[in-house]
Each structure stands twice: as C-alpha cells, then as structure tokens.
C-alpha atoms as one frame of an Amber mdcrd trajectory, in Angstrom:
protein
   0.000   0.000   0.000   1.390   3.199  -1.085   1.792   6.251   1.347  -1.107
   8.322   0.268  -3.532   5.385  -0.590  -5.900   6.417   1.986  -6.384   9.818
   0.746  -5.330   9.975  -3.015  -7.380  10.431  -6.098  -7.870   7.125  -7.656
  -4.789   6.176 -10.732  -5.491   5.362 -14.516  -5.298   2.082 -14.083  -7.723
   2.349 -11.147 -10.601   3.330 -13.304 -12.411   0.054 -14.982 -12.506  -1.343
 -11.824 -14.084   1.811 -10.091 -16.521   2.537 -13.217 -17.652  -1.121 -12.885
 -18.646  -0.839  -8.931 -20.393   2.337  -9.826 -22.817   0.878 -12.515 -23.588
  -1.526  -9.812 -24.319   0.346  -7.259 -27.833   0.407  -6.289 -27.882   3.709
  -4.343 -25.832   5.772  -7.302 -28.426   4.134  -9.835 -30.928   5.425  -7.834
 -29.920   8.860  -8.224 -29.304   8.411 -11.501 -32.597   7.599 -12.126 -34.352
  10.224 -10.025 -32.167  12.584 -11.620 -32.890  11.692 -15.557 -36.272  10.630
 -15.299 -37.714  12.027 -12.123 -41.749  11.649 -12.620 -41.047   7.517 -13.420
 -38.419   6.896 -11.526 -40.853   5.761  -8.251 -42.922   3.889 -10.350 -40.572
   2.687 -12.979 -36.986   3.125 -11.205 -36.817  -1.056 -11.015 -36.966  -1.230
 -15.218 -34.972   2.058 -15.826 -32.038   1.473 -13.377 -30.564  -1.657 -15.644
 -31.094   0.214 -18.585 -29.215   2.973 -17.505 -26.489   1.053 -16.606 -26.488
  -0.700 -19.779 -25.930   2.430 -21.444 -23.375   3.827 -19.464 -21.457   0.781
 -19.471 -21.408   1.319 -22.941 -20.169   5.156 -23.001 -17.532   4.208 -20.473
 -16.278   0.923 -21.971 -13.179   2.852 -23.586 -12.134   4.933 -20.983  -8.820
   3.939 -19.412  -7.609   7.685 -18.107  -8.569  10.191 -15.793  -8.161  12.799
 -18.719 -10.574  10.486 -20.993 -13.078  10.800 -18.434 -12.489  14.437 -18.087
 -13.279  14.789 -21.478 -16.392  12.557 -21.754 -17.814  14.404 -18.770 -16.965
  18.068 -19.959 -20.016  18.604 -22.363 -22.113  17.207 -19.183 -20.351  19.821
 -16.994 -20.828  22.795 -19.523 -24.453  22.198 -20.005 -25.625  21.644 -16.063
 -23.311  25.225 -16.271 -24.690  26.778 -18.988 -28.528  26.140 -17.416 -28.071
  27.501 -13.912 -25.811  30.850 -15.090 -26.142  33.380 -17.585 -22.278  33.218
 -18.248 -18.768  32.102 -16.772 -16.302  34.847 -17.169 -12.511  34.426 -15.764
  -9.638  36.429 -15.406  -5.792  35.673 -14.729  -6.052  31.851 -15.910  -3.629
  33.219 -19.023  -1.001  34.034 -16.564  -0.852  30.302 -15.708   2.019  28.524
 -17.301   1.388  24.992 -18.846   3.640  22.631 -16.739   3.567  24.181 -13.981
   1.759  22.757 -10.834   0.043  25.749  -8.115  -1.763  25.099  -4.819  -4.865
  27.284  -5.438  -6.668  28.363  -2.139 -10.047  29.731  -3.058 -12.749  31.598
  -1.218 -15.747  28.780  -0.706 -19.376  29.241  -1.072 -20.747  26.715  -2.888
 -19.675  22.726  -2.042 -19.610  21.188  -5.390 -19.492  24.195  -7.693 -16.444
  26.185  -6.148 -14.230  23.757  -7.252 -15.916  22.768 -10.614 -16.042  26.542
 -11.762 -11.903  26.553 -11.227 -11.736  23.204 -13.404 -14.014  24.757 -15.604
 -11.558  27.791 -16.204  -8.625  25.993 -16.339  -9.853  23.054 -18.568 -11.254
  25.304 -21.386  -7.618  26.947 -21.360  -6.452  23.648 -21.956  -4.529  23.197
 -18.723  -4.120  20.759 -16.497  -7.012  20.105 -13.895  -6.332  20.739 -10.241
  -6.931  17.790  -7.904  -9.410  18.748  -5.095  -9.414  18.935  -1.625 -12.914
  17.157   0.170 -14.089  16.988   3.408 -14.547  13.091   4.500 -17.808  14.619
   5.794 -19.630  14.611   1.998 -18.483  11.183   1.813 -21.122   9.492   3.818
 -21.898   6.560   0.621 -19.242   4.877  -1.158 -20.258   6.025  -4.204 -19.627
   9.298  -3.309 -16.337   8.500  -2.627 -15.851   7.248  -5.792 -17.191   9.787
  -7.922 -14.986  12.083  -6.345 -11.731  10.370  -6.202 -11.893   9.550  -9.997
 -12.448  13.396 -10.749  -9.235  14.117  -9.371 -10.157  14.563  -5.311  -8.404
  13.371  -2.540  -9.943  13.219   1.080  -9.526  15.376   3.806 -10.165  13.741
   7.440 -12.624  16.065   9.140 -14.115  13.956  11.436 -11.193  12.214  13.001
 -11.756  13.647  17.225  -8.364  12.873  18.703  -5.629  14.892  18.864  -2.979
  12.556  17.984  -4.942  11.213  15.184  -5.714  14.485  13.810  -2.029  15.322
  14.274  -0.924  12.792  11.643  -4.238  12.912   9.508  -3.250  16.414   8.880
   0.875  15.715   8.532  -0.034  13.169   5.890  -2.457  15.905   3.918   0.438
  18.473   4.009   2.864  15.160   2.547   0.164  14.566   0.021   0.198  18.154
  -0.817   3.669  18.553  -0.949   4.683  15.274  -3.099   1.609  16.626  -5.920
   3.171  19.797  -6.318   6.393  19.159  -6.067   6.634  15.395  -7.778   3.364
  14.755  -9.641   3.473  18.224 -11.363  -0.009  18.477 -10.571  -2.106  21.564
  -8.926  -3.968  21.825  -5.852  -7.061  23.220  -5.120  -8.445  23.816  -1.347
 -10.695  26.141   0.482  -9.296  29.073   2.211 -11.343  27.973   5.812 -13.335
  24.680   6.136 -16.624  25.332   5.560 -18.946  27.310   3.361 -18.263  31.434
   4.484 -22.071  31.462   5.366 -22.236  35.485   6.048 -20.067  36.358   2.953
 -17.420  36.952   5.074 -14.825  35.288   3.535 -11.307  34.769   5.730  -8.012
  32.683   5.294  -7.873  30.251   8.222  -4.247  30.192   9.343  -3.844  27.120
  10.195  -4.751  25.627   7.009  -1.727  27.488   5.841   0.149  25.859   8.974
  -0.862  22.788   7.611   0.896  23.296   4.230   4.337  23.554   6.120   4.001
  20.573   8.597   5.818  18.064   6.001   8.359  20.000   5.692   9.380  22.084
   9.268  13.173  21.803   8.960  12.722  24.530   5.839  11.939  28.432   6.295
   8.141  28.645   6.255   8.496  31.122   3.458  10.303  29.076   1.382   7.863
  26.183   1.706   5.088  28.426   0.411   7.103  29.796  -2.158   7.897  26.078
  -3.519   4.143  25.606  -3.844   3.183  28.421  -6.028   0.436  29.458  -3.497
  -1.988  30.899  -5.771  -5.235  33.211  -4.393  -8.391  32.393  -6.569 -11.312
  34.494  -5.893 -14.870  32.915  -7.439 -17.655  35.530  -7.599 -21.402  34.632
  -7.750 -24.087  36.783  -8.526 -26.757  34.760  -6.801 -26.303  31.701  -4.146
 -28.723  29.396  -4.761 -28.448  28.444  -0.820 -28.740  32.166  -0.013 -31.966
  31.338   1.660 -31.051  27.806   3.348 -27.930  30.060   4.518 -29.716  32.778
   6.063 -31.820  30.313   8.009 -29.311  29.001   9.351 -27.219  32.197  10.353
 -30.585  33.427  12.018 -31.109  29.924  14.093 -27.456  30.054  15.609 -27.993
  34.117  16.077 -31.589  32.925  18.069 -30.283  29.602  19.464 -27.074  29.917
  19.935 -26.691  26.147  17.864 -28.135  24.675  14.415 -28.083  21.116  13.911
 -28.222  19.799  10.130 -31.551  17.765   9.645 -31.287  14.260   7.607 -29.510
  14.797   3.897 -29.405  18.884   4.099 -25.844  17.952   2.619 -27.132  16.733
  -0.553 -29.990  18.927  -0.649 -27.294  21.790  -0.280 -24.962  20.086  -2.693
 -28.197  19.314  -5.491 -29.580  23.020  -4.879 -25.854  24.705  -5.416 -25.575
  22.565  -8.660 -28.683  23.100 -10.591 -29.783  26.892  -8.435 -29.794  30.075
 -10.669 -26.703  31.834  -9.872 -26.759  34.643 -12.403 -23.321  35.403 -13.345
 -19.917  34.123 -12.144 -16.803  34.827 -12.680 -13.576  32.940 -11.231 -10.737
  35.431 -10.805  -6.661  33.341 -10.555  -4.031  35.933  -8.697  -0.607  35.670
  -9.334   1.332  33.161  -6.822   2.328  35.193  -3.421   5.886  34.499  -2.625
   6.841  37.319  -0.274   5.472  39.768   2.316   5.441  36.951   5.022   7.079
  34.955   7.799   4.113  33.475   9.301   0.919  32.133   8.746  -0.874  34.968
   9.968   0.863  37.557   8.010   0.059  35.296   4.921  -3.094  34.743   5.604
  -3.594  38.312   5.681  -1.883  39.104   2.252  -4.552  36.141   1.212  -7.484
  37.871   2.415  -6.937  41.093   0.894  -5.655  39.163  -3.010  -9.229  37.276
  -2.823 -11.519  39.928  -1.877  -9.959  42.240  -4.035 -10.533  40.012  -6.358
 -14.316  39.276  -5.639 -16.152  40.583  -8.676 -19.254  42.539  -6.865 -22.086
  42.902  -8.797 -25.560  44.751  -8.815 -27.094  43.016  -6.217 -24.023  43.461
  -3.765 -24.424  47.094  -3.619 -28.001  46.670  -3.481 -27.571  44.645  -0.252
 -24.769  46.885   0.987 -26.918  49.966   0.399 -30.088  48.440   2.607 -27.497
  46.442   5.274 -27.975  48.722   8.794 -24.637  47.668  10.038 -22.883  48.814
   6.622 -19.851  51.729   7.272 -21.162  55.108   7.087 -17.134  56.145   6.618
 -16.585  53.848   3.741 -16.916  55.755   0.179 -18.845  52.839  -1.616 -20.270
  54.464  -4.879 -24.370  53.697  -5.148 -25.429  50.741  -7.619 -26.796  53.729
  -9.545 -23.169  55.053  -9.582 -21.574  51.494 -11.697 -23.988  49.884 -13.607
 -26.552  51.004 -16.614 -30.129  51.476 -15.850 -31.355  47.744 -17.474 -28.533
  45.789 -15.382 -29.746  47.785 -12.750 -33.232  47.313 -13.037 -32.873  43.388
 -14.166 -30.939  43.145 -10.608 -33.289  44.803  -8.489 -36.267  42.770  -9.986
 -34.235  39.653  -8.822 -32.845  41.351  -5.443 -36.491  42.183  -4.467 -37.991
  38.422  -5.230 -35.258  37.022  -2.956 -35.860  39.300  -0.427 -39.580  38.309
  -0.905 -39.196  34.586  -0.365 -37.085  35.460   2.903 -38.984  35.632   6.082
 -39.058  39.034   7.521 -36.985  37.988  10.936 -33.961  36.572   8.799 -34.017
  39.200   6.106 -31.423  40.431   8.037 -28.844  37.644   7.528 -29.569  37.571
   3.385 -28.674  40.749   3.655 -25.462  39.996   4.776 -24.032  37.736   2.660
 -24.501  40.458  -0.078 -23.525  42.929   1.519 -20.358  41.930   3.251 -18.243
  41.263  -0.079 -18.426  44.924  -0.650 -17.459  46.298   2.812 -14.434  43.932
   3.059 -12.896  44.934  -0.504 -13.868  48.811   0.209 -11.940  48.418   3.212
  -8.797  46.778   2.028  -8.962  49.500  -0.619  -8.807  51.993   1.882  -5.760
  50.479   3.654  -8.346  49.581   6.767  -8.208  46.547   8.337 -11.215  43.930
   8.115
C-alpha cells in the first residue's frame, strides 16, 4: 500500500474497476434515475435502473484515463453550467504557465461548484485540472467517494476527534500536498477555511496554511510556500442558490445559539448549489504570493486582501450593501446607480427584491449579509483599513 492510498485520487489504471462498482451500485443508480427521469423513476426506477447502466457501461467501456473521463464528462459539466448561469467569465487563468503545478486556495461558497467553476476555467484553457481537496464529511456513501476520487479529489479527514490522530491525519495531507506539487506536477485546489463562508465573510484560516508547512518544518516557512506556487483564486457569484437555506441558518445560531443539520441537508445543499440560478460568475486566478510573510498569519492576511480584491461585486451586492444597517457610514462605496446602466440595474433589483420576498421578515437580516459583506471587506482593504 502506497503512502497516500488512503487519501489519493484514484490512478489510470484504477478506473475500470471503479466505473464497474459504480454501474452496480444500487444507491448511485438510484440517483441516476431520479435525476434523468424524475416523474417515473418511483414507479418505474426497477426497469430504468438496468437500462441505464447498460448504457453507461457502454459510453464508459473505452475509458482507461482520468483525462478520458475528463473529457467525456466536460459537455455534461458545460451544459448543467450553462442552465443555472447566464455566463462564466474568468480572469488571470492566461497568466498560468502549462507545466507548472500551483496550490490554489479559493474563497468557498458553494460545495460542489467552487471547485468545478476553477476546473471549468482551467480546462477550457487547456490546462491541467487541479486535484481537489474534500471533506470526509460529503463522503457518507461509497459512491460518493468514488465519484470524487476519480475526478481528481483526494480526502480530507474532518471527522477524526483525537488529537494525535488528527495530528498525523493532517501531517499526511500536508505530505500529500507537498509530493503533488512538487513530484506529480499536478495543482492543488483547497478552500481558504473549512466550511462554506455562510455570512459572505470570507477569511483565510491560518492554520490551514500551517498545515501546508508541517511536512516539511526543517525549511523556512516562506520558502515552503514559495515552492508551492500558493496561488489566491477568488470565485464571484451573482446569486447563491443556498442564499436562503444560509440565512436560516445564520438566524437559528444568532436565536439559538446552535443549528443542527436535519437528515440529507448535505445533498440537498450540494443538489440546490448545482442546478440553483446563480446569475453570473466569474472565477478570478491571482498571481502566486511568494513574499510579504514569515508566518501564517501575516500570509493569511496578504490572502485575504488578493481574494476579496478580487471578488467581482455585482448589482445586487451594492443593493444589499446599500439596505445592510450595520454597513460603514465612513466607507466611500459608490451607489449601484453610480456602476452599472439602468437595465442591469433594473434586471438586478427585480431579482434582489424576489429574494428578499421569499425570505422571512426575521432573517431578512442575515440575506442581507451575505450580499452585503463582499463589498465592505474589498472597500476596506482599498482603503488600507483593516477587516
């Protein structure tokens, strides 16, 4: 057993063997099913399911690569895309040199799409695909597991409780991390904090930076970092689809102090941030940071303020920030009316005003917020003010 087997995106040679577990899974048929044909698949799911997998064991029959399936997948990928935006836009990916590996840390929002939006960039400028850091915590059915490992992901131990176990769950990530980079020539993507940033607010958690160095303590922390081509990517969406589920929530822990995730509000979340209407997006790639630091707190700083200056803010966020009571009277943020022509305008404020709609009135408050707080974090860092 190799040194990363536990973790480590499943090899070419892997694949027939995976792809033929899948198309017998009963659960992953099932969702097949109730995906493609959702008004027969209760009634008829028992004669569809072996069809399906009949036909998908005939797609797949020839693919012996990860890149194969990459490419068999891709028109899948652009047209679930294509549906729930009205356009992908990205900047900076032409800075990124072919044959070169980066560890991208990105701002999270969404669970699935975050990732899948940087793949999408990079992919359709014909460069390599980043493998993808997980949570163990999505992967609560093995074909789950699957899925992702053979599109490139590799698991991160999240639920492990003791200390010492966590210890070396998190020295073999940084290992992992390091030997891709640095060996595999291949790029890295991971969330800037675990978790979705809920409020908007999104921050570089320090110790994930920590993390990247653990491997390799003997060497200046700088120099580590600079060996990995850490690489800010900022992804910008005009609309969350789980802006609503997310507000509940922020209001229940405001009210409760606690929320507790019912049965399969995972999926739900991941399903909903898949095939939601998100408006437009755009995916913005910074150029690798390789000085300014000592520490993982002074980089995660410099981190912050590359990926929120990078945040693309649209209509709606100055909408929000221009209704949001707690917003800085001593920040000069220009009005919507200021930026954007009167039929963007309007076209966001028609949109902006349903959401609000379908929010109850006591956690208005908190969709608000996630709008809104984009625009007072790069306002500040433009200003020279701390967050």
């Amino acid at each position: 057993m190799g040194e990363f087997d536990s973790i480590r995106p499943y090899a070419d040679a892997e694949i027939p063997a995976v792809l033929a577990r899948l198309l017998a899974d009963d659960a992953f048929l099932d969702i097949l099913t109730q995906f493609r044909f959702p008004r027969l698949a209760g009634s008829f799911g028992w004669l569809l399911k072996p069809l399906i997998a009949y036909r998908l064991r005939a797609q797949f029959r020839a693919i012996d690569s990860i890149g194969t399936l990459q490419d068999r997948i891709e028109p899948y990928v652009d047209r679930t895309i294509e549906n729930a935006t009205d356009g992908v836009t990205y900047s900076g990916v032409e800075t990124l040199k072919a044959g070169s590996a980066y560890l991208f840390l990105a701002n999270h929002r969404d669970i699935v799409m975050d990732p899948a939006f940087v793949n999408y960039a990079v992919y359709h400028a014909k460069l390599q695909t980043p493998r993808i850091a997980i949570g163990d915590n999505l992967l609560q059915k093995p074909f789950v597991s699957d899925l992702m490992r053979l599109n490139k992901s590799f698991i991160v131990h999240r639920s492990i409780s003791g200390r010492r176990e966590k210890l070396a769950a998190y020295q073999l990530l940084s290992a992992y991390i390091n030997h891709s980079i640095r060996n595999d020539g291949e790029s890295i993507w991971i969330a800037q904090a675990e978790g979705r940033a809920k409020d908007g607010d999104d921050r570089t958690d320090s110790a994930i930076l920590k993390m990247f160095h653990m491997s390799r303590k003997d060497e200046p922390f700088a120099d580590v970092i600079r060996s990995l081509r850490l690489t800010p990517v900022s992804i910008s969406y005009e609309y969350d689809p789980c802006d609503q589920a997310k507000a509940r929530e922020l209001f229940t822990r405001a009210t409760t102090g606690t929320y507790s995730k019912g049965p399969g509000e995972d999926d739900q979340s991941i399903a909903l941030g898949i095939t939601g209407y998100k408006g437009r997006v755009h995916v913005h790639f910074g150029d690798p940071v390789s000085e300014g630091f000592d520490d993982s707190k002074q980089l995660a700083a410099i981190m912050d303020a590359h990926i929120l200056t990078g945040y693309r803010l649209f209509p709606v966020h100055y909408l929000a920030y221009a209704m949001w009571q707690e917003r800085d009277a001593g920040l000069a943020v220009p009005s919507a009316e200021q930026l954007f022509d009167a039929q963007e305008l309007a076209k966001a404020r028609e949109q902006w005003n349903r959401r609000l709609a379908d929010c109850p009135a006591e956690q208005q408050p908190y969709l608000v917020l996630q709008y809104a707080m984009p625009v007072r974090n790069q306002y500040r860092i433009k200003a020279g003010l701390p967050l």
